Structure formats: C-alpha cells, structure tokens
Coordinates of C-alpha atoms in Angstrom, one line a residue:
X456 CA 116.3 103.4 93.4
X457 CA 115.1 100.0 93.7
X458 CA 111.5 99.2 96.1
X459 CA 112.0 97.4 99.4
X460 CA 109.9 96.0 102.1
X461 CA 110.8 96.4 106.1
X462 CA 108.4 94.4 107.7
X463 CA 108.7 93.6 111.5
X464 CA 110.3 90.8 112.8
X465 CA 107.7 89.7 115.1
X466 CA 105.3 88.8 111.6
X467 CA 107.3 86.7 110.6
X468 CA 106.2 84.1 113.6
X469 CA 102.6 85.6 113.0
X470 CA 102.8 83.7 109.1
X471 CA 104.3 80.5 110.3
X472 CA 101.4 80.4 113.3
X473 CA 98.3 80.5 110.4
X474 CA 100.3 77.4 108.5
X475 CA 97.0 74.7 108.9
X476 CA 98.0 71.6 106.8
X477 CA 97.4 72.1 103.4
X478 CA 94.9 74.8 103.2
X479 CA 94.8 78.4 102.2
X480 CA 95.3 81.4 104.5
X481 CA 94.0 84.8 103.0
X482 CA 95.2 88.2 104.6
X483 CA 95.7 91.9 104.7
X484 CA 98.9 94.2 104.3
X485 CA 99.1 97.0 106.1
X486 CA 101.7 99.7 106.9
X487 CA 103.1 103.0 105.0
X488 CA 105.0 103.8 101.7
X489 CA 107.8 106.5 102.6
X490 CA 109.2 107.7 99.0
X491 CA 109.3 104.7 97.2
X492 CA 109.9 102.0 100.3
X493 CA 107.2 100.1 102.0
X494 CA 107.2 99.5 105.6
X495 CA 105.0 97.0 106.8
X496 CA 103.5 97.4 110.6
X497 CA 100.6 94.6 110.8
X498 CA 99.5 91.5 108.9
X499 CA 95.7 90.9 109.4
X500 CA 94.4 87.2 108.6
X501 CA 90.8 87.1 107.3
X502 CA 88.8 86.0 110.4
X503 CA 84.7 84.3 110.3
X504 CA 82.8 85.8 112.9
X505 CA 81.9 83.8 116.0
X506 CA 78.4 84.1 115.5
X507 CA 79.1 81.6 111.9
X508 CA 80.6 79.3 114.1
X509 CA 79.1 76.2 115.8
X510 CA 82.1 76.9 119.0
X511 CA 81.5 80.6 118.7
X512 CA 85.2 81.1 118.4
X513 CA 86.5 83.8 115.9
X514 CA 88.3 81.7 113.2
X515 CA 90.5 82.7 110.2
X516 CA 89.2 81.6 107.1
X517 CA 90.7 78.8 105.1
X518 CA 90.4 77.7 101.6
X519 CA 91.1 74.1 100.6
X520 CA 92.2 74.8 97.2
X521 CA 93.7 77.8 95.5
X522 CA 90.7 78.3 92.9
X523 CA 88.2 78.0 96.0
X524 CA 90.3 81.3 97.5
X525 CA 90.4 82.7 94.3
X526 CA 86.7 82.6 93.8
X527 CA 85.9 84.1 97.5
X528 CA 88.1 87.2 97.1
X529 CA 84.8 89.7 97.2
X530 CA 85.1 88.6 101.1
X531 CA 88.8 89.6 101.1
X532 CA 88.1 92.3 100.1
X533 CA 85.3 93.2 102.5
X534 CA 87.7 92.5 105.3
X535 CA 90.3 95.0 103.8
X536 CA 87.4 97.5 103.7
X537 CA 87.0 96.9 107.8
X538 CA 90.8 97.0 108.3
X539 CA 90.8 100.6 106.5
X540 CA 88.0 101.8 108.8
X541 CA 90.6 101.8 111.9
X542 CA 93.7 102.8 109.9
X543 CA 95.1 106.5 110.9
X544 CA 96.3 109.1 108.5
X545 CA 98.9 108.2 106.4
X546 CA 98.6 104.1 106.7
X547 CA 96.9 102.1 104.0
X548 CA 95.7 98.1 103.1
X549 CA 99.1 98.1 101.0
X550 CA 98.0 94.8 99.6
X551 CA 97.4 91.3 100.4
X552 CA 98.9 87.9 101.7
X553 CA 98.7 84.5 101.8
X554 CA 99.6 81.5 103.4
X555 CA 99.8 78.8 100.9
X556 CA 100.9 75.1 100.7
X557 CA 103.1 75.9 97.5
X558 CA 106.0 78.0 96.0
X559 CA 104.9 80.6 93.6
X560 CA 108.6 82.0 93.2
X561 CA 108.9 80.4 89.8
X562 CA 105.3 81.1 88.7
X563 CA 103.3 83.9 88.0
X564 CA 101.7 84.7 91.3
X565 CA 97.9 84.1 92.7
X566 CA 95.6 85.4 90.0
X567 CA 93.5 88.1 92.2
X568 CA 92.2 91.3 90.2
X569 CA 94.1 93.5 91.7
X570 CA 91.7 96.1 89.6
X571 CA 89.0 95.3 91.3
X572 CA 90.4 95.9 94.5
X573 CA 91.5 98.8 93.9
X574 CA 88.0 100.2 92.6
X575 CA 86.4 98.4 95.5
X576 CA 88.6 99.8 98.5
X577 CA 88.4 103.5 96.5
X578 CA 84.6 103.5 95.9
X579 CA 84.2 102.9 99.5
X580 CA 86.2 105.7 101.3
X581 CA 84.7 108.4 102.8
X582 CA 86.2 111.3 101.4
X583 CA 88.2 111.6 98.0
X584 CA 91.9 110.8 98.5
X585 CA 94.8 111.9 96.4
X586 CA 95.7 108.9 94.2
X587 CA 98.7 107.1 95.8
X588 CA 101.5 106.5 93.0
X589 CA 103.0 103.2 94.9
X590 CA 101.7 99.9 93.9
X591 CA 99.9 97.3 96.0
X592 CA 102.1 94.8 97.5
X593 CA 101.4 90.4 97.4
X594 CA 103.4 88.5 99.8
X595 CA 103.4 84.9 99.4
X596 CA 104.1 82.3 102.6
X597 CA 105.1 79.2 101.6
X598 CA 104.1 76.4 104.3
X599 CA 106.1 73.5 101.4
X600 CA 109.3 75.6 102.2
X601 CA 108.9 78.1 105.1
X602 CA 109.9 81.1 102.8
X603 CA 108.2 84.2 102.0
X604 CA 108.0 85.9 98.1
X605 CA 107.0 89.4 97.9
X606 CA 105.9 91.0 94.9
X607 CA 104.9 94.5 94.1
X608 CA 101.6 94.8 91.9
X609 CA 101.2 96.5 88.7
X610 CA 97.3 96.2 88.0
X611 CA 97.7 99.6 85.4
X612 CA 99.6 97.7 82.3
X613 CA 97.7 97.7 79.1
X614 CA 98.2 94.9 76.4
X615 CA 95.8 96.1 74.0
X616 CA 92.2 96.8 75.1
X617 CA 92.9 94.8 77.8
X618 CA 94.3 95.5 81.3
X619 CA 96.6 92.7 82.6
X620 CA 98.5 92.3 86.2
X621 CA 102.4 92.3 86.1
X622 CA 103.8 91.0 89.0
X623 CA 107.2 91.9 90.4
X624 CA 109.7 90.1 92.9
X625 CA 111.0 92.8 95.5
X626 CA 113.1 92.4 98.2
X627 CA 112.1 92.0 102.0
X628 CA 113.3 92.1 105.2
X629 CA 111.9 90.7 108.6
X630 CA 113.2 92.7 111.3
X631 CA 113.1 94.6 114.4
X632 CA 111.7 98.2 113.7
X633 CA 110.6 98.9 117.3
X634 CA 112.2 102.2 117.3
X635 CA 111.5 103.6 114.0
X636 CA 108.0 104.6 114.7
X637 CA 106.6 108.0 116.3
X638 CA 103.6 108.8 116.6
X639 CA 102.6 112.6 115.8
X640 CA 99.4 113.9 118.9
X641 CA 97.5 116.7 118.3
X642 CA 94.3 118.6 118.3
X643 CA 92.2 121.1 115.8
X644 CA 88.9 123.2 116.9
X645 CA 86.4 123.6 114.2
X646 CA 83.5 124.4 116.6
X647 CA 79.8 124.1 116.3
X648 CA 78.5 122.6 113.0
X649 CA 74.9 125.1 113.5
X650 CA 71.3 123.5 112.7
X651 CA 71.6 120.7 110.5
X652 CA 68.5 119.5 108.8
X653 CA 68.0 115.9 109.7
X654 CA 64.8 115.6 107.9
X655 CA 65.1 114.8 104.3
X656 CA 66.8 110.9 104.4
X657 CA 70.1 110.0 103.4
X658 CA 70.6 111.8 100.5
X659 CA 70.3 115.4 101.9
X660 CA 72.7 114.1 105.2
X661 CA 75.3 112.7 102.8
X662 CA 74.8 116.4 100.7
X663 CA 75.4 117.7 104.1
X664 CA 78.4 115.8 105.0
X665 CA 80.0 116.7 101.8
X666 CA 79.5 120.4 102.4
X667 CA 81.3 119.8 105.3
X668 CA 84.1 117.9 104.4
X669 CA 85.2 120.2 101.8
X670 CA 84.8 123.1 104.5
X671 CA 87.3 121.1 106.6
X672 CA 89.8 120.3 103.9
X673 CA 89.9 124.5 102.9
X674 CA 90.5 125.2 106.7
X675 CA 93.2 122.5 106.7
X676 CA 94.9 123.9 103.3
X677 CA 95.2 127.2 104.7
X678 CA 96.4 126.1 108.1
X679 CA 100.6 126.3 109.1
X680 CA 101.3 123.0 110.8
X681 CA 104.2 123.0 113.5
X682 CA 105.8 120.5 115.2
X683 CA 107.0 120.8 118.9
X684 CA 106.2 124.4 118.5
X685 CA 108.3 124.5 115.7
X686 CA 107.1 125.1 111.7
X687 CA 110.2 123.4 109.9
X688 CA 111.5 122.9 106.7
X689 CA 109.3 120.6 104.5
X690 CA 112.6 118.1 104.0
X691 CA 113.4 117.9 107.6
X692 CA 113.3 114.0 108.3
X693 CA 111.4 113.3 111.2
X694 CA 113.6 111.4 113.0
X695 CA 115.6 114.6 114.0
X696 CA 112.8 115.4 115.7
X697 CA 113.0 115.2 120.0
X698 CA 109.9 112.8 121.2
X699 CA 107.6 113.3 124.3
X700 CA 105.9 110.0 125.8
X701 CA 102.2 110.5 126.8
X702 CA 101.6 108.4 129.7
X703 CA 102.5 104.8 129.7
X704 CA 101.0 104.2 126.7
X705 CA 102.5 106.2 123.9
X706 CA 105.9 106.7 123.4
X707 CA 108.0 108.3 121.0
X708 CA 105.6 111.1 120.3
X709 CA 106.0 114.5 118.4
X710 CA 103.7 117.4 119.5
X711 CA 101.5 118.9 116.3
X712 CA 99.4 121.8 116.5
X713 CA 97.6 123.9 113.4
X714 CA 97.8 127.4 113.0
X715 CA 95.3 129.5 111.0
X716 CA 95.4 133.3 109.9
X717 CA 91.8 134.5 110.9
X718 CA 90.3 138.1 110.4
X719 CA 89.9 139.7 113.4
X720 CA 86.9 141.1 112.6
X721 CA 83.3 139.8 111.0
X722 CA 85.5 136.8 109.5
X723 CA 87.1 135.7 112.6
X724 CA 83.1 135.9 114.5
X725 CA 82.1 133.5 111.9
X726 CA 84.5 131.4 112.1
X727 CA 83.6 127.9 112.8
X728 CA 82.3 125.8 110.0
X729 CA 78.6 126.4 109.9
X730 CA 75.7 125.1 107.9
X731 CA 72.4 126.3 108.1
X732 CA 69.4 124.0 107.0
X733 CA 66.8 124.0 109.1
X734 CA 65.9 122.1 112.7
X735 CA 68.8 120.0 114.5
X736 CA 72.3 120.7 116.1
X737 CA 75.4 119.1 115.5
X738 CA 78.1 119.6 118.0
X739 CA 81.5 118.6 116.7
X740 CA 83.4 118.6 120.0
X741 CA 86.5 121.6 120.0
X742 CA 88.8 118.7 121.2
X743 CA 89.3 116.4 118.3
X744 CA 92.6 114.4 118.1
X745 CA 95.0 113.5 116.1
X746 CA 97.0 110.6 116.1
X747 CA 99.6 109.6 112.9
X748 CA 101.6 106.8 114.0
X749 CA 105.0 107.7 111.2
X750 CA 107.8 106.5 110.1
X751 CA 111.1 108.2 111.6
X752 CA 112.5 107.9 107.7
X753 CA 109.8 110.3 106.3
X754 CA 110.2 114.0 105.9
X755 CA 107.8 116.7 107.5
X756 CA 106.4 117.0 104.0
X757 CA 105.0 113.7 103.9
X758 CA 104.0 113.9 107.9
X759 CA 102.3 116.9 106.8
X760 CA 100.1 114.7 104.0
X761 CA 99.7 111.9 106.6
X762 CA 98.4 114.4 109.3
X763 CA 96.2 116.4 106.6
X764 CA 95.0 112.9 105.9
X765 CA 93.9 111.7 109.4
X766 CA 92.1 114.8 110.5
X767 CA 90.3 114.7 107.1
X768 CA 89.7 110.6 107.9
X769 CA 88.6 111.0 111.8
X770 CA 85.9 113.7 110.6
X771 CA 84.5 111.9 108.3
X772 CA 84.4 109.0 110.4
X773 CA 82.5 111.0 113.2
X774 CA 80.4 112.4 111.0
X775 CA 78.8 109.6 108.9
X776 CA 78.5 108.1 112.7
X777 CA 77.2 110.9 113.5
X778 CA 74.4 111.5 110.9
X779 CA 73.5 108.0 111.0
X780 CA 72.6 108.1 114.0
X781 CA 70.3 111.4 113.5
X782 CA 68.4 109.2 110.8
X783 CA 67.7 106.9 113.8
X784 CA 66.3 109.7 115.8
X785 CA 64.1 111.0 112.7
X786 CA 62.2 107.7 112.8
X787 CA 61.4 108.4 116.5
X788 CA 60.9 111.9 116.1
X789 CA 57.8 110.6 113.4
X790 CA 56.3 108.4 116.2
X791 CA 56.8 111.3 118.9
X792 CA 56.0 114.3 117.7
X793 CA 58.6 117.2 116.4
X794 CA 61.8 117.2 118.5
X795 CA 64.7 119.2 118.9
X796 CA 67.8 117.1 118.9
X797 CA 71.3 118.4 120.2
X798 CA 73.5 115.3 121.1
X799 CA 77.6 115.1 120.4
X800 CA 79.1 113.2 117.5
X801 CA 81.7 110.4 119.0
X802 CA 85.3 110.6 120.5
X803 CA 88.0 109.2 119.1
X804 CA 89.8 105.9 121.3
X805 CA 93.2 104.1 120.0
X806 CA 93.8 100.4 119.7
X807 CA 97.5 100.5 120.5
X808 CA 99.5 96.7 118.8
X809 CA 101.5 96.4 121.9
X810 CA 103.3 93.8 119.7
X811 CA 106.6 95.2 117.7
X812 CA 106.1 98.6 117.1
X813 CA 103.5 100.5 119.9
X814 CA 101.5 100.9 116.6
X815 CA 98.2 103.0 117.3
X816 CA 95.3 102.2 115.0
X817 CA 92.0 104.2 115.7
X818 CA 88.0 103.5 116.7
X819 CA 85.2 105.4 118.1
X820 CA 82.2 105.5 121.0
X821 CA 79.4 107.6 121.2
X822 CA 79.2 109.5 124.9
X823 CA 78.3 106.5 126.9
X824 CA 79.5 103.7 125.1
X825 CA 81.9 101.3 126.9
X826 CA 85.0 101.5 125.2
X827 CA 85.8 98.2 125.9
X828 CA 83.6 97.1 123.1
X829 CA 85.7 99.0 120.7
X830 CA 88.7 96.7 121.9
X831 CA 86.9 93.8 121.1
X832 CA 86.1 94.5 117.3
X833 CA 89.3 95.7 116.9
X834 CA 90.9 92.3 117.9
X835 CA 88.2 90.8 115.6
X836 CA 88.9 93.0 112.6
X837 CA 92.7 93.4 112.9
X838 CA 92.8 89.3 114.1
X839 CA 94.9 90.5 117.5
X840 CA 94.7 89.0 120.7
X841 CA 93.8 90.8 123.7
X842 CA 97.0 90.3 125.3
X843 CA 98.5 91.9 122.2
X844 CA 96.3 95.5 122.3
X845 CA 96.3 98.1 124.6
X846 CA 93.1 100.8 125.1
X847 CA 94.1 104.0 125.0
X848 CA 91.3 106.0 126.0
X849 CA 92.6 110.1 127.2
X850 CA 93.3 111.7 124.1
X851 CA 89.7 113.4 124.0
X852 CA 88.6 112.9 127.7
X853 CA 88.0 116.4 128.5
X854 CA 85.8 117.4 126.2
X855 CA 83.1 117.8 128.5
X856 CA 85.0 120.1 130.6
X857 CA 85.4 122.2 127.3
X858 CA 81.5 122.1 126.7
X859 CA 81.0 123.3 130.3
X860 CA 83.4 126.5 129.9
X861 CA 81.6 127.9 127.0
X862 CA 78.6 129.8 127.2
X863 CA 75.3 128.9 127.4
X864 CA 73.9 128.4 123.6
X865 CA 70.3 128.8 122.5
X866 CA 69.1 125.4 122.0
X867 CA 65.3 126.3 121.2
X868 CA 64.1 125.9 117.5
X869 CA 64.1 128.3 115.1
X870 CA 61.3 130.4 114.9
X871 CA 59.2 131.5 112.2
X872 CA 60.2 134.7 110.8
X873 CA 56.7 136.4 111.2
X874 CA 56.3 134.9 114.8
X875 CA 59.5 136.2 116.1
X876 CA 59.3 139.7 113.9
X877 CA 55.6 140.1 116.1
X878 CA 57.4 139.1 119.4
X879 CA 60.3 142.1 118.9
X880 CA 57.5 144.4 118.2
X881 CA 55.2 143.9 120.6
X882 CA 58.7 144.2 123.6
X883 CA 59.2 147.1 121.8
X884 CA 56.3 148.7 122.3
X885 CA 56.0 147.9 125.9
X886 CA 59.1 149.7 126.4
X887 CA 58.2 152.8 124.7
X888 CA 54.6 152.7 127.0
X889 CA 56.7 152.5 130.0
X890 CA 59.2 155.0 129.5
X891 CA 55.9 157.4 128.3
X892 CA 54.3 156.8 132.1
X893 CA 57.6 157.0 133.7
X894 CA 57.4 160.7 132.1
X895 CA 54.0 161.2 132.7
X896 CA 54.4 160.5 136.4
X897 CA 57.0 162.6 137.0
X898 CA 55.1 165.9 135.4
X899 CA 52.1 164.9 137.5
X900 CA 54.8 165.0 140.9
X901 CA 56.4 168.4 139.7
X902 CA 52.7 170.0 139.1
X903 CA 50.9 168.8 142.2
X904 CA 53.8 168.4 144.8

C-alpha cells in the first residue's frame, strides 16, 4: 500500500497567507504517521523573535534566494527543535516545508541534508526513542502556480561510500479532518522521587535524571493500560471507541488509566521511584497528566506506543526543568550557607489549535508562574495567533489538594549516622532510668505505707 498525506483543509489558506513576493518561506511539518499514512495537523512557519526586530513584531523568516535558505538551514532546524519541545506523545516534526516562488515538480527537490536533520533533532531529545520506520516528509508551495508537491524523504540510500537523498512524489489531500481526532486524558502516580543530591553540577543531575527515566520506562513496561475502564484488544481501532468531552475545551476524549501488579508486601511499601544521594527533595506531584491527541484510524497498539511515549516525554520535560532549576538554587545555597531544598517540579498546561482539529500541544509552569506566558511562547514557536489557541489549564489543578491529604513527611536533613545512632541511645536510656524509679517508688509506697 501506497503513502498518503491528510493534511487539514484550513493549511492550505495558512501556505497561500506566507506567499511574500518572490522570497523564500521555510517551515515545519508536524502531525502523526498511522501505519504507513501521514496525517498532517499543523504547519509552523520559521518566525525572528521580536526582540531582532526594529518594530518588535514576531516575523517569519524569508530568504531572497534559494541557496541563501539553503545555507541557513542550522536555524530551521533549531526551530524544529522548539516545535518538538511542545509536541505530545505520539506526534513528531514529520519534515519540512516551504513556500517558494518556483515549481520543483519536475526537478529534484530543495537540496537540504535531510541526514543532518535527522542526527540533529535525535541528538537533542531527552530520552532515547524507538527509531521511527516512516520517512520525513518535504512539501513544496509553489507561489508561480498556487500548487503544492509533497515528497516523502529517503536520507538512508547508499551509492557507494556515500549517502545520497532520494526524493519521492506522494499524494496529498487538503481537507476537513475535524472529526478524526481524539484526544486520550489520563493520569499515572509515581510518588516522591526521595533526596536527590543537587550538589555535584550537571553531570551528576543528568546521571540522576537518567536513573530515573529508565525507572519510569520499567514501571510503564510492566503497567496494563485501559481505556474507558476497558483493557481491549491491541487491533481495536480507536475510533470504535465512545468519547467523553472535558469541559469546553476538549472534546472527543477517551479516558486512560495504568494498571500495575504491585506486591503487597515490602515491594508494594517501596513502591515509588526512589533515589537516594544525599541532601535535597524532589517532589514529582502524584497527579501527572496525560494528554495524546490520536488519530481515530490508529489501533490501541499504536495509542498504547503514543501514550507510553508522552508519559515518558512529560517526565523528562519536568524533570530537566526541574533539575535546572536546583542548579540555580546550589549557586545560592554557596552564598547562603547549607540549605535544605523541597520545592515541586512543574505542571503540565495545553496549548489547544482551536483552528481545524481542537489539536492539544503541551507546555509547562513552575507553581506560581502565570500561565499566560506559556500561551505567548507557544504562539511564538508554533507561529499561531492568539485568536487561534485556547489555554487549557485543569488537567493538574488539584495537586495541591493531593499534597495536603498525605501525611506529614520529614523534611529535615539527613543526619549523620553517628549523631543519630548517639541520639537513639541516649532516649533509650532515659526510658529505662524512668521505668527503674517508677519501680523504685512504688517498693518504697508498699514498705513504708
């Protein structure tokens, strides 16, 4: 079976809209590959930041001739780097785009190194990914003609020592997809993450981070996913499933939940993924979210990758956040003395494209931080207007009430061994001196009463 590409209608209006004279419009793909089709949810144009500009006005970036675009892709591919950052589970940068004054139908398409790309995007993820077996996708806008070219990208083909880049033409269709998206909600609990050293620079929190992550990744490989209470056949498509709506700003929306066989005894205590190293707590909240916008053509075995995916992504997302930040408080910690830090890693918020499909892309904010801000760097990165975006902002809201049901936990340092070995002894003997004049006192009653 031949590849095709579904891309929504409304992107097709978003191409013609970047067509400035005769210059050259660079962009980002992104959307899911279902078996061996591509569905395309969002074009991203590469935007300057305001702060480049004389008018302080986020503008895309424009090449005047194709060699000049050519020559800047390191920046393309920086901005595909932000775009994965926001991406959920199961979504990917499935290429790139551009906006051209010329028709590369019946020439070999814009000479990027497709190679490189790849190696970049991959050297730069936070956790080690399965390698993907679809191939990144070029879509060529022709402002001469108003027509679009796709191409799929085959980066892998040898010709003798030599690696070379086959292009080929694929179909595609503009249309209206609004109703083959859900979007699969749930949570998972992995507790407290117990005394992390945060002295020792970035090498030890990245050792740390690792530890973790493949923690997290056993738990999830032995964990039964079900989906509205139900654990289903792996090639049940999902659009059999019922959807729920959350709100007014998710529709179309599948219930997940994890289920993990535990020992009830010593193993089941112990839990929670735990790390011991020294001074510092790090309190991964028990409410963490998930949130795979999927689409209805995929089976529950390729949900099941997509949400395996996004709770792996959104943990390591929190926790790099997370220990960068405790670096920040080291350097403070030097200046003021030795501290004890306990603070909570950040909750998940979702960037909702309001446009098309209710499409729900995914940023974060420390307790405190205004949201809002997210919103703004999302529109930045993802080159959507406000009107365009929607904050959703309850997935993870009560985590605080979770924090205030659970017992009280010891946040004093460690002590050292010898000091708190000499503490127990000395209550101990107190006890024993009591209960001996407790007896004492009562012979004395009994001999002279």
């Amino acid at each position: 079976m031949s590849n095709k590409v579904s891309i929504e209608k409304h992107l097709d209006s978003y191409l013609k809209s970047l067509i400035k004279g005769q210059l050259y419009i660079p962009g980002v793909i992104i959307g899911q590959v279902i078996g061996e089709n591509y569905y395309i949810v969002h074009l991203s144009a590469v935007t300057v930041s305001p702060w480049n500009n004389d008018d302080g006005k986020n503008e895309v970036l424009a090449f005047k001739t194709l060699n000049d675009l050519i020559a800047n892709s390191d920046i393309i591919f920086q901005k595909s780097l932000e775009v994965v950052n926001l991406l959920p589970g199961g979504s990917h940068v499935l290429g790139l785009f551009f906006v051209i004054p010329q028709d590369l139908k019946s020439i070999q398409p814009i000479d990027i190194d497709f190679n490189d790309f790849n190696n970049y995007l991959n050297g730069n993820l936070l956790y080690n990914k399965n390698n993907e077996k679809w191939n990144y996708l070029l879509l060529n806008y022709s402002s001469l003609n108003n027509k679009s070219f796709c191409y799929t990208v085959d980066f892998n083909r040898s010709n003798g020592p030599k690696r070379t880049t086959v292009y080929k033409s694929i179909d595609h269709i503009f249309g209206s997809f609004d109703n083959d998206w859900v979007t699969l909600v749930g949570t998972f609990n992995f507790g407290a993450l117990d005394r992390i050293n945060i002295a020792g620079g970035p090498k030890a929190l990245i050792s740390i981070r690792e530890d973790l992550l493949d923690k997290f990744e056993s738990a999830l490989s032995e964990s039964v996913c079900a989906f509205n209470g139900c654990v289903c056949d792996e090639n049940t498509f999902i659009k059999d499933f019922k959807c729920n709506t959350i709100g007014d700003a998710l529709n179309n929306v599948v219930n997940i939940e994890f289920y993990r066989e535990v020992d009830t005894g010593s193993e089941y205590k112990n839990s929670s993924l735990k790390v011991e190293r020294g001074k510092g707590k790090v309190l991964m909240s028990g409410l963490c979210s998930l949130a795979v916008p999927f689409n209805r053509n995929g089976t529950v075995k390729d949900a099941i990758k997509a949400i395996h995916e996004d709770a792996m992504q959104t943990f390591a997302i929190r926790l790099k956040m997370h220990l960068e930040s405790l670096v920040e408080e080291e350097s403070i910690e030097d200046k003021e003395g030795d501290a004890y830090v306990v603070h909570e890693t950040p909750r998940r918020i979702l960037i909702i494209k309001t446009e098309g499909s209710k499409f729900a892309f995914s940023d974060y904010a420390f307790p405190g931080e205004d949201p809002q801000v997210a919103l703004n760097v999302a529109g930045e990165v993802l080159h959507l207007p406000e009107g365009k975006m929607e904050l959703y902002n309850e997935l993870e809201k009560g985590r605080h009430a979770y924090y205030e049901a659970l017992p009280d936990i010891d946040s004093s340092p460690p002590q050292d061994i010898n000091i708190a070995t000499s503490n127990n002894n000395i209550l101990i003997y107190l006890a024993w001196a009591a209960l001996i004049l407790a007896i004492l006192a009562y012979v004395l009653k009994q001999i002279f009463v």
